[in-house]
Short mmCIF file of C-alpha atoms and ligand atoms in Angstrom, two decimals:
data_model
loop_
_atom_site.label_atom_id
_atom_site.label_comp_id
_atom_site.label_asym_id
_atom_site.label_seq_id
_atom_site.Cartn_x
_atom_site.Cartn_y
_atom_site.Cartn_z
CA MET U 1294 51.83 105.27 -9.40
CA TYR U 1295 54.42 103.19 -7.65
CA PRO U 1296 54.28 99.59 -8.92
CA THR U 1297 52.45 97.24 -6.58
CA ILE U 1298 53.30 93.61 -6.15
CA ARG U 1299 51.12 91.24 -8.14
CA ILE U 1300 50.78 87.54 -7.71
CA PHE U 1301 49.28 85.52 -10.51
CA GLY U 1302 49.09 81.96 -11.80
CA ALA U 1303 47.48 78.80 -10.49
CA PRO U 1304 48.06 77.81 -6.86
CA GLY U 1305 51.37 75.98 -6.57
CA ALA U 1306 52.69 77.62 -9.71
CA ARG U 1307 52.48 81.18 -8.53
CA MET U 1308 54.51 83.92 -10.08
CA PHE U 1309 55.57 87.07 -8.41
CA MET U 1310 56.04 90.41 -10.09
CA ALA U 1311 57.55 93.43 -8.46
CA PRO U 1312 59.50 96.54 -9.35
CA SER U 1313 63.14 95.93 -10.16
CA PRO U 1314 65.08 95.26 -6.99
CA ILE U 1315 67.96 97.30 -5.60
CA ALA U 1316 71.24 95.38 -5.70
CA VAL U 1317 73.75 95.51 -2.84
CA ARG U 1318 77.34 94.32 -3.24
CA SER U 1319 78.95 92.66 -0.24
CA HIS U 1320 82.07 90.60 0.52
CA ASN U 1321 80.09 87.45 -0.05
CA GLY U 1322 78.16 88.36 -3.16
CA VAL U 1323 75.28 90.51 -4.33
CA TYR U 1324 71.88 90.52 -2.64
CA ASN U 1325 68.66 92.34 -3.44
CA VAL U 1326 66.46 94.77 -1.60
CA GLN U 1327 62.94 94.32 -2.89
CA VAL U 1328 60.76 97.36 -2.15
CA ALA U 1329 57.08 96.88 -2.90
CA ARG U 1330 53.75 97.62 -1.35
CA GLY U 1331 52.15 94.42 -0.15
CA ALA U 1332 55.33 92.32 -0.38
CA ARG U 1333 54.91 91.08 3.19
CA THR U 1334 51.51 89.61 2.42
CA HIS U 1335 53.09 87.37 -0.22
CA LEU U 1336 56.22 86.50 1.73
CA ARG U 1337 56.50 82.88 0.64
CA ALA U 1338 56.05 83.76 -3.03
CA VAL U 1339 58.64 86.53 -2.74
CA LEU U 1340 61.14 84.11 -1.20
CA THR U 1341 60.42 81.45 -3.81
CA GLU U 1342 60.88 83.98 -6.59
CA ALA U 1343 64.28 84.82 -5.11
CA GLY U 1344 65.25 81.14 -5.20
CA LEU U 1345 64.88 80.62 -1.44
CA THR U 1346 62.89 77.42 -1.54
CA GLY U 1347 64.13 75.50 1.54
CA ALA U 1348 62.63 75.45 5.01
CA ILE U 1349 62.04 78.84 6.58
CA VAL U 1350 61.87 79.88 10.22
CA VAL U 1351 60.32 83.26 10.89
CA VAL U 1352 61.54 85.05 14.02
CA SER U 1353 59.68 88.10 15.29
CA SER U 1354 58.41 89.61 18.53
CA ARG U 1355 55.03 89.50 20.22
CA ARG U 1356 54.48 93.18 19.59
CA VAL U 1357 55.43 93.12 15.93
CA TRP U 1358 53.45 89.95 15.29
CA ALA U 1359 50.37 91.35 17.03
CA ALA U 1360 50.56 94.38 14.73
CA GLN U 1361 51.66 92.72 11.50
CA GLY U 1362 51.41 88.92 11.75
CA GLY U 1363 47.88 88.90 10.40
CA ARG U 1364 49.13 90.39 7.16
CA ILE U 1365 52.04 88.02 6.76
CA GLY U 1366 49.95 84.91 6.39
CA ARG U 1367 49.85 81.34 7.54
CA ILE U 1368 53.21 81.17 9.23
CA THR U 1369 53.88 80.16 12.82
CA PRO U 1370 56.70 82.39 14.00
CA VAL U 1371 59.19 82.06 16.81
CA LEU U 1372 58.49 85.06 19.06
CA VAL U 1373 61.30 86.52 21.15
CA ALA U 1374 61.69 89.51 23.45
CA ASP U 1375 61.86 92.92 21.74
CA GLY U 1376 63.15 96.38 22.68
CA GLU U 1377 66.61 97.83 23.22
CA ARG U 1378 66.90 96.29 26.71
CA ALA U 1379 66.26 92.82 25.32
CA LYS U 1380 68.92 93.23 22.60
CA THR U 1381 71.33 90.93 24.44
CA LEU U 1382 73.13 87.61 24.15
CA MET U 1383 70.44 86.19 26.47
CA THR U 1384 67.77 86.76 23.83
CA VAL U 1385 70.12 85.46 21.13
CA SER U 1386 70.43 82.32 23.25
CA ASP U 1387 66.61 81.99 23.23
CA ILE U 1388 66.75 82.27 19.44
CA TYR U 1389 69.37 79.47 19.27
CA ASP U 1390 67.09 77.27 21.40
CA ALA U 1391 64.18 77.91 19.03
CA LEU U 1392 66.35 77.20 15.95
CA LEU U 1393 67.45 73.89 17.48
CA THR U 1394 63.86 72.96 18.28
CA ALA U 1395 62.88 73.83 14.70
CA ARG U 1396 65.78 71.63 13.46
CA VAL U 1397 67.26 74.43 11.41
CA ASP U 1398 70.08 73.20 9.20
CA ARG U 1399 72.44 74.79 6.69
CA GLY U 1400 69.76 74.65 4.02
CA SER U 1401 67.21 76.62 6.07
CA THR U 1402 66.48 80.32 5.86
CA ILE U 1403 65.87 82.46 8.93
CA VAL U 1404 63.50 85.36 8.34
CA ALA U 1405 63.67 88.32 10.75
CA VAL U 1406 60.39 90.27 10.90
CA GLY U 1407 60.61 93.43 12.97
CA GLY U 1408 62.44 96.67 13.67
CA GLY U 1409 66.16 97.22 13.97
CA VAL U 1410 66.36 95.44 17.31
CA ILE U 1411 64.85 92.20 15.96
CA GLY U 1412 66.87 92.49 12.73
CA ASP U 1413 70.17 92.97 14.55
CA MET U 1414 69.54 90.16 17.07
CA VAL U 1415 68.12 87.61 14.64
CA GLY U 1416 70.88 88.57 12.19
CA PHE U 1417 73.51 87.91 14.84
CA ALA U 1418 71.92 84.54 15.64
CA ALA U 1419 71.94 83.69 11.91
CA ALA U 1420 75.58 84.77 11.60
CA THR U 1421 76.67 82.45 14.39
CA PHE U 1422 74.27 79.48 14.42
CA LEU U 1423 76.03 76.55 12.70
CA ARG U 1424 78.69 79.15 11.79
CA GLY U 1425 76.21 80.97 9.61
CA VAL U 1426 72.82 80.26 8.07
CA ARG U 1427 70.85 82.14 5.44
CA LEU U 1428 69.08 85.29 6.60
CA VAL U 1429 66.23 87.33 5.14
CA HIS U 1430 65.22 90.68 6.62
CA VAL U 1431 61.61 91.84 6.59
CA PRO U 1432 62.01 95.23 8.30
CA THR U 1433 58.87 96.77 9.80
CA THR U 1434 60.03 100.20 11.03
CA VAL U 1435 61.13 103.17 8.91
CA MET U 1436 64.51 102.98 10.59
CA ALA U 1437 64.95 99.28 9.78
CA GLN U 1438 63.68 99.65 6.20
CA VAL U 1439 65.92 102.53 5.19
CA ASP U 1440 68.90 101.71 7.36
CA SER U 1441 69.51 98.71 9.62
CA ALA U 1442 68.31 95.90 7.31
CA ILE U 1443 70.76 96.94 4.57
CA GLY U 1444 74.51 96.60 4.94
CA GLY U 1445 75.07 93.38 6.86
CA LYS U 1446 75.80 94.77 10.32
CA VAL U 1447 74.26 92.56 13.01
CA GLY U 1448 74.79 92.44 16.73
CA VAL U 1449 73.67 92.99 20.29
CA ASN U 1450 74.33 95.32 23.19
CA HIS U 1451 76.63 94.68 26.14
CA ALA U 1452 75.91 95.99 29.64
CA ARG U 1453 78.73 98.48 29.07
CA GLY U 1454 77.67 99.80 25.71
CA LYS U 1455 75.42 99.55 22.67
CA ASN U 1456 76.22 97.23 19.75
CA LEU U 1457 79.57 96.16 21.21
CA ILE U 1458 79.11 92.51 20.17
CA GLY U 1459 78.53 92.00 16.48
CA ALA U 1460 79.42 90.67 13.07
CA PHE U 1461 78.97 91.29 9.37
CA HIS U 1462 76.42 88.86 7.95
CA SER U 1463 74.81 89.85 4.67
CA PRO U 1464 71.20 88.86 4.17
CA ALA U 1465 70.23 86.76 1.15
CA LEU U 1466 67.33 89.16 0.56
CA VAL U 1467 65.66 92.20 2.13
CA VAL U 1468 61.91 92.47 1.69
CA VAL U 1469 60.74 96.04 2.27
CA ASP U 1470 56.99 96.61 2.41
CA PRO U 1471 56.32 100.24 3.36
CA ASP U 1472 52.66 99.43 4.04
CA ALA U 1473 53.88 97.58 7.16
CA LEU U 1474 54.62 101.00 8.67
CA VAL U 1475 50.94 101.87 9.07
CA THR U 1476 50.77 100.22 12.52
CA LEU U 1477 53.79 102.06 13.95
CA SER U 1478 53.13 104.61 16.66
CA ARG U 1479 53.34 108.16 15.37
CA ARG U 1480 56.43 108.78 17.49
CA GLU U 1481 58.27 105.72 16.15
CA PHE U 1482 57.32 106.62 12.58
CA ARG U 1483 58.53 110.20 12.94
CA ALA U 1484 61.78 109.02 14.54
CA GLY U 1485 62.51 107.06 11.37
CA LEU U 1486 61.74 110.05 9.16
CA TYR U 1487 64.69 111.93 10.66
CA GLU U 1488 66.97 109.27 9.17
CA VAL U 1489 65.23 109.91 5.84
CA ILE U 1490 66.07 113.61 6.21
CA LYS U 1491 69.66 112.58 6.95
CA TYR U 1492 69.87 110.93 3.52
CA GLY U 1493 68.62 114.16 2.00
CA VAL U 1494 71.53 116.02 3.57
CA ILE U 1495 74.33 113.53 2.95
CA ALA U 1496 73.37 112.18 -0.46
CA ASP U 1497 70.45 113.75 -2.32
CA GLU U 1498 68.73 117.02 -1.53
CA ALA U 1499 65.79 115.96 -3.73
CA VAL U 1500 64.81 113.76 -0.78
CA LEU U 1501 64.35 116.94 1.30
CA THR U 1502 62.21 118.47 -1.44
CA THR U 1503 60.06 115.34 -1.59
CA VAL U 1504 59.57 115.14 2.18
CA ASP U 1505 58.56 118.78 2.18
CA ALA U 1506 56.18 118.40 -0.75
CA THR U 1507 54.49 115.16 0.30
CA LEU U 1508 54.58 115.32 4.11
CA PRO U 1509 50.80 115.10 4.73
CA GLU U 1510 50.60 112.03 2.47
CA VAL U 1511 53.72 110.48 3.99
CA LEU U 1512 52.28 110.97 7.48
CA THR U 1513 49.37 108.65 6.60
CA GLN U 1514 52.10 106.00 7.11
CA GLU U 1515 51.25 104.12 3.91
CA GLY U 1516 50.84 104.70 0.21
CA ASP U 1517 52.82 105.57 -2.88
CA ALA U 1518 54.53 108.75 -1.66
CA LEU U 1519 55.94 106.92 1.35
CA THR U 1520 56.94 103.92 -0.77
CA ASP U 1521 58.78 106.16 -3.20
CA LEU U 1522 60.64 107.88 -0.37
CA VAL U 1523 61.58 104.60 1.34
CA ALA U 1524 62.79 103.15 -1.97
CA ARG U 1525 65.01 106.16 -2.63
CA CYS U 1526 66.57 105.94 0.82
CA CYS U 1527 67.11 102.17 0.44
CA ARG U 1528 68.93 102.90 -2.81
CA ILE U 1529 71.16 105.49 -1.13
CA LYS U 1530 72.04 103.11 1.72
CA ALA U 1531 72.59 100.27 -0.76
CA ASP U 1532 74.96 102.40 -2.86
CA VAL U 1533 76.92 103.56 0.19
CA VAL U 1534 77.45 100.09 1.66
CA SER U 1535 78.17 98.60 -1.76
CA ALA U 1536 81.03 101.07 -2.13
CA ASP U 1537 82.31 100.73 1.44
CA GLU U 1538 80.95 97.71 3.28
CA HIS U 1539 83.38 97.80 6.18
CA GLU U 1540 83.23 101.53 6.93
CA HIS U 1541 86.65 102.70 5.81
CA GLY U 1542 85.36 105.93 4.29
CA LEU U 1543 82.04 106.56 2.52
CA ARG U 1544 79.98 104.51 5.00
CA ARG U 1545 81.10 106.89 7.71
CA THR U 1546 79.04 109.64 6.07
CA LEU U 1547 75.98 107.76 7.38
CA ASN U 1548 77.10 108.94 10.81
CA PHE U 1549 76.00 112.48 10.01
CA GLY U 1550 74.13 113.73 13.10
CA HIS U 1551 75.12 110.61 15.02
CA THR U 1552 78.16 111.93 16.92
CA VAL U 1553 76.10 114.29 19.05
CA GLY U 1554 73.04 112.04 18.62
CA HIS U 1555 74.70 109.04 20.28
CA ALA U 1556 76.16 111.29 22.98
CA LEU U 1557 72.68 112.63 23.77
CA GLU U 1558 71.22 109.12 23.89
CA ALA U 1559 73.94 108.07 26.34
CA ALA U 1560 73.70 111.27 28.39
CA THR U 1561 69.94 110.76 28.83
CA GLY U 1562 70.29 107.10 29.81
CA TYR U 1563 68.82 105.70 26.55
CA SER U 1564 65.35 106.37 27.91
CA ARG U 1565 64.30 109.86 26.92
CA LEU U 1566 64.99 109.90 23.18
CA ARG U 1567 64.20 107.53 20.37
CA HIS U 1568 67.35 107.01 18.28
CA GLY U 1569 65.94 109.01 15.37
CA GLU U 1570 65.04 111.90 17.67
CA ALA U 1571 68.60 111.97 18.97
CA VAL U 1572 69.81 112.02 15.36
CA ALA U 1573 67.51 114.97 14.59
CA LEU U 1574 69.06 116.91 17.48
CA GLY U 1575 72.52 115.73 16.44
CA MET U 1576 71.93 116.93 12.88
CA ARG U 1577 70.97 120.36 14.15
CA ALA U 1578 74.23 120.49 16.12
CA ALA U 1579 76.28 119.23 13.14
CA LEU U 1580 74.66 121.84 10.89
CA ALA U 1581 75.43 124.60 13.41
CA LEU U 1582 79.02 123.41 13.65
CA GLY U 1583 79.34 123.33 9.87
CA VAL U 1584 77.91 126.81 9.50
CA ALA U 1585 80.26 128.13 12.20
CA ARG U 1586 83.20 126.63 10.31
CA GLY U 1587 81.98 128.05 7.01
CA VAL U 1588 81.62 124.63 5.34
CA THR U 1589 77.83 124.21 5.57
CA PRO U 1590 75.68 126.60 3.51
CA PRO U 1591 73.50 128.53 6.02
CA GLY U 1592 70.51 128.07 3.69
CA LEU U 1593 70.81 124.29 3.99
CA ALA U 1594 71.01 124.47 7.78
CA GLU U 1595 67.88 126.62 7.88
CA ARG U 1596 66.02 124.39 5.46
CA VAL U 1597 66.80 121.19 7.36
CA SER U 1598 66.06 122.74 10.75
CA ALA U 1599 62.71 123.98 9.41
CA LEU U 1600 61.87 120.53 8.07
CA ILE U 1601 62.77 118.92 11.41
CA ALA U 1602 60.56 121.50 13.15
CA ARG U 1603 57.72 120.74 10.72
CA LEU U 1604 57.69 117.13 11.87
CA GLY U 1605 56.81 118.31 15.38
CA PRO U 1606 58.46 118.99 18.72
CA LEU U 1607 61.43 116.95 19.95
CA PRO U 1608 62.01 116.02 23.60
CA SER U 1609 63.97 118.74 25.40
CA VAL U 1610 67.62 118.13 26.25
CA ALA U 1611 68.18 121.63 27.67
CA ASP U 1612 68.91 120.19 31.13
CA VAL U 1613 71.82 118.03 29.90
CA PRO U 1614 75.16 119.63 30.86
CA ALA U 1615 77.31 120.50 27.84
CA ALA U 1616 80.31 118.87 29.52
CA THR U 1617 78.45 115.54 29.71
CA VAL U 1618 77.72 115.64 25.98
CA VAL U 1619 81.29 116.60 25.09
CA GLU U 1620 82.64 113.85 27.33
CA ALA U 1621 80.25 111.28 25.80
CA THR U 1622 81.40 112.08 22.25
CA GLY U 1623 84.92 111.11 23.35
CA ARG U 1624 83.69 107.60 24.20
CA ASP U 1625 82.01 107.15 20.83
CA LYS U 1626 82.87 104.33 18.42
CA LYS U 1627 83.65 107.01 15.85
CA VAL U 1628 86.84 107.75 17.76
CA VAL U 1629 89.59 106.21 15.59
CA ASN U 1630 93.17 106.30 16.91
CA GLY U 1631 92.10 108.82 19.54
CA LYS U 1632 90.53 111.16 16.99
CA LEU U 1633 86.84 111.89 16.82
CA HIS U 1634 85.47 111.72 13.28
CA PHE U 1635 82.80 114.34 12.71
CA VAL U 1636 80.74 114.44 9.50
CA LEU U 1637 79.76 117.91 8.27
CA ALA U 1638 77.32 118.81 5.49
CA THR U 1639 78.77 120.71 2.56
CA GLY U 1640 75.57 121.17 0.52
CA GLY U 1641 74.15 119.52 -2.60
CA GLY U 1642 74.11 116.10 -0.94
CA THR U 1643 77.81 116.07 -0.09
CA THR U 1644 79.77 115.89 3.16
CA THR U 1645 83.24 116.26 4.56
CA THR U 1646 84.70 114.47 7.55
CA VAL U 1647 86.85 116.41 9.99
CA THR U 1648 88.91 115.12 12.90
CA ASP U 1649 89.84 118.34 14.68
CA VAL U 1650 86.62 119.47 16.35
CA THR U 1651 87.44 121.11 19.68
CA GLY U 1652 85.36 120.89 22.86
CA ARG U 1653 84.72 124.59 22.57
CA GLU U 1654 83.36 124.32 19.03
CA LEU U 1655 81.19 121.41 20.09
CA ARG U 1656 79.74 123.39 22.99
CA GLY U 1657 78.92 126.21 20.58
CA ALA U 1658 77.08 123.78 18.32
CA LEU U 1659 74.96 122.55 21.24
CA ALA U 1660 73.50 126.01 21.86
CA PRO U 1661 70.68 125.61 19.27
CA LEU U 1662 69.51 122.59 21.32
CA GLY U 1663 69.24 124.76 24.42
CA ILE U 1664 72.38 123.17 25.92
CA ARG U 1665 74.56 125.89 27.34
CA GLY U 1666 77.47 126.28 29.69
CA ARG U 1667 80.83 124.65 30.05
N1 NAD T 2986 72.59 97.12 11.77
C1 NAD T 2986 72.64 98.39 11.45
O1 NAD T 2986 73.32 98.80 10.50
C2 NAD T 2986 71.84 99.35 12.26
C3 NAD T 2986 71.68 100.66 11.79
C4 NAD T 2986 70.90 101.52 12.54
C5 NAD T 2986 70.28 101.08 13.71
N2 NAD T 2986 70.47 99.80 14.14
C6 NAD T 2986 69.81 99.32 15.38
O2 NAD T 2986 68.41 99.37 15.20
C7 NAD T 2986 67.79 99.46 16.48
C8 NAD T 2986 66.64 100.44 16.43
O3 NAD T 2986 65.68 99.97 15.52
P1 NAD T 2986 64.22 100.58 15.44
O4 NAD T 2986 64.30 102.05 15.46
O5 NAD T 2986 63.55 99.90 14.33
O6 NAD T 2986 63.57 100.20 16.85
P2 NAD T 2986 62.91 98.85 17.40
O7 NAD T 2986 63.35 97.65 16.70
O8 NAD T 2986 63.07 98.90 18.88
O9 NAD T 2986 61.35 99.06 17.06
C9 NAD T 2986 60.65 100.10 17.66
C10 NAD T 2986 59.33 99.61 18.28
O10 NAD T 2986 58.37 99.42 17.25
C11 NAD T 2986 57.76 98.14 17.36
N3 NAD T 2986 57.41 97.78 16.00
C12 NAD T 2986 58.25 97.39 15.00
N4 NAD T 2986 57.58 97.30 13.85
C13 NAD T 2986 56.30 97.63 14.10
C14 NAD T 2986 55.13 97.76 13.30
N5 NAD T 2986 55.16 97.59 11.96
N6 NAD T 2986 53.98 98.11 13.90
C15 NAD T 2986 53.94 98.37 15.23
N7 NAD T 2986 55.02 98.29 16.03
C16 NAD T 2986 56.18 97.92 15.47
C17 NAD T 2986 58.80 97.30 18.03
O11 NAD T 2986 58.21 96.21 18.69
C18 NAD T 2986 59.42 98.30 19.00
O12 NAD T 2986 58.64 98.39 20.17
C19 NAD T 2986 68.89 99.85 17.46
O13 NAD T 2986 69.17 98.75 18.29
C20 NAD T 2986 70.08 100.17 16.57
O14 NAD T 2986 71.31 99.85 17.17
C21 NAD T 2986 71.23 98.94 13.43
ZN1 ZN T 2987 70.87 106.14 12.98
#
């Protein structure tokens, strides 16, 4: 049984008990990721327990609040636009207006309740408002719980590219309640699970075994099996960013599957694929490339591809010209000093990063996705 949050004591003197938190080291101190079923329903007590006793302003979106607000309790949130298209400085400006109206000062805490889009935007607002105010993440998608809420990266899109405007702003606390995932659409939930599979490849193959063994239970979108899986992935992300906050080395391993994934998202106009779906396709390409180079064990590639297939069909990208994908990888942020960094799986939860992938090799790796030609 995974420990569940318990609140006890007389009103006003409430205590909060939860499993031991996951610590994350950052350039401005250590913060905790608290993973517990039901944590969102006791948000104020969780914050108080963490020493965050000042005024709080909750920022969320209409959609998230309609799905989850009822479980978060008597809080009046600021609701802003949601979705990748709204992840802009315009929406951040709306957040500033709301923070001014709410008279937020340096002693206040801003609480972002939502997926990665809300977390990144609200985080960027918190990083810049009054030159930085306290931030708490309450992520409500798989993707946000296991990835975007941990590690301090915040930001927004620019008309010319995704996440081009941003900052590092560590949260004071991350409150992860996997039971919040029950209201996600099946597609959104599955998209996040591909990032979970990514952790299995880059850090701990036991995660793959667990997904395989508990998939029907996990797909109920709540419960102990899901909580255990989310907690393990949070720990992996926490360990990676603690060791390499500013992405000089180890943090780059998180880009496994993302080189081709981002290229496919761009090549399909950011409309056909959810990010996680693009990562699933990108992982298949990275595995094929690794096998072709003799660095990825073929058994691992087969196992991961089978697991991805077990989650259900992915949108087809067979119509995307190979040349478009190859060209898009050249414009990726993972290009450092003109060299594309490509993460390959080496088995047993390890990776290697190579910088000499040729266009020809890349085209070969796209074949399993149905992308052929020059
Ligand atoms: N900062 C980082 O390190 C980092 C890492 C990875 C991704 N990201 C960013 O994260 C974003 C993607 O995040 P995402 O995948 O969470 O997508 P998202 O934030 O767009 O959320 C997906 C959809 O689910 C809805 N939703 C959220 N929680 C819900 C719930 N519990 N019930 C019902 N509906 C809910 C949202 O309103 C939205 O429509 C991208 O912008 C990406 O750049 C950031
Ligand atoms: Zn990702």
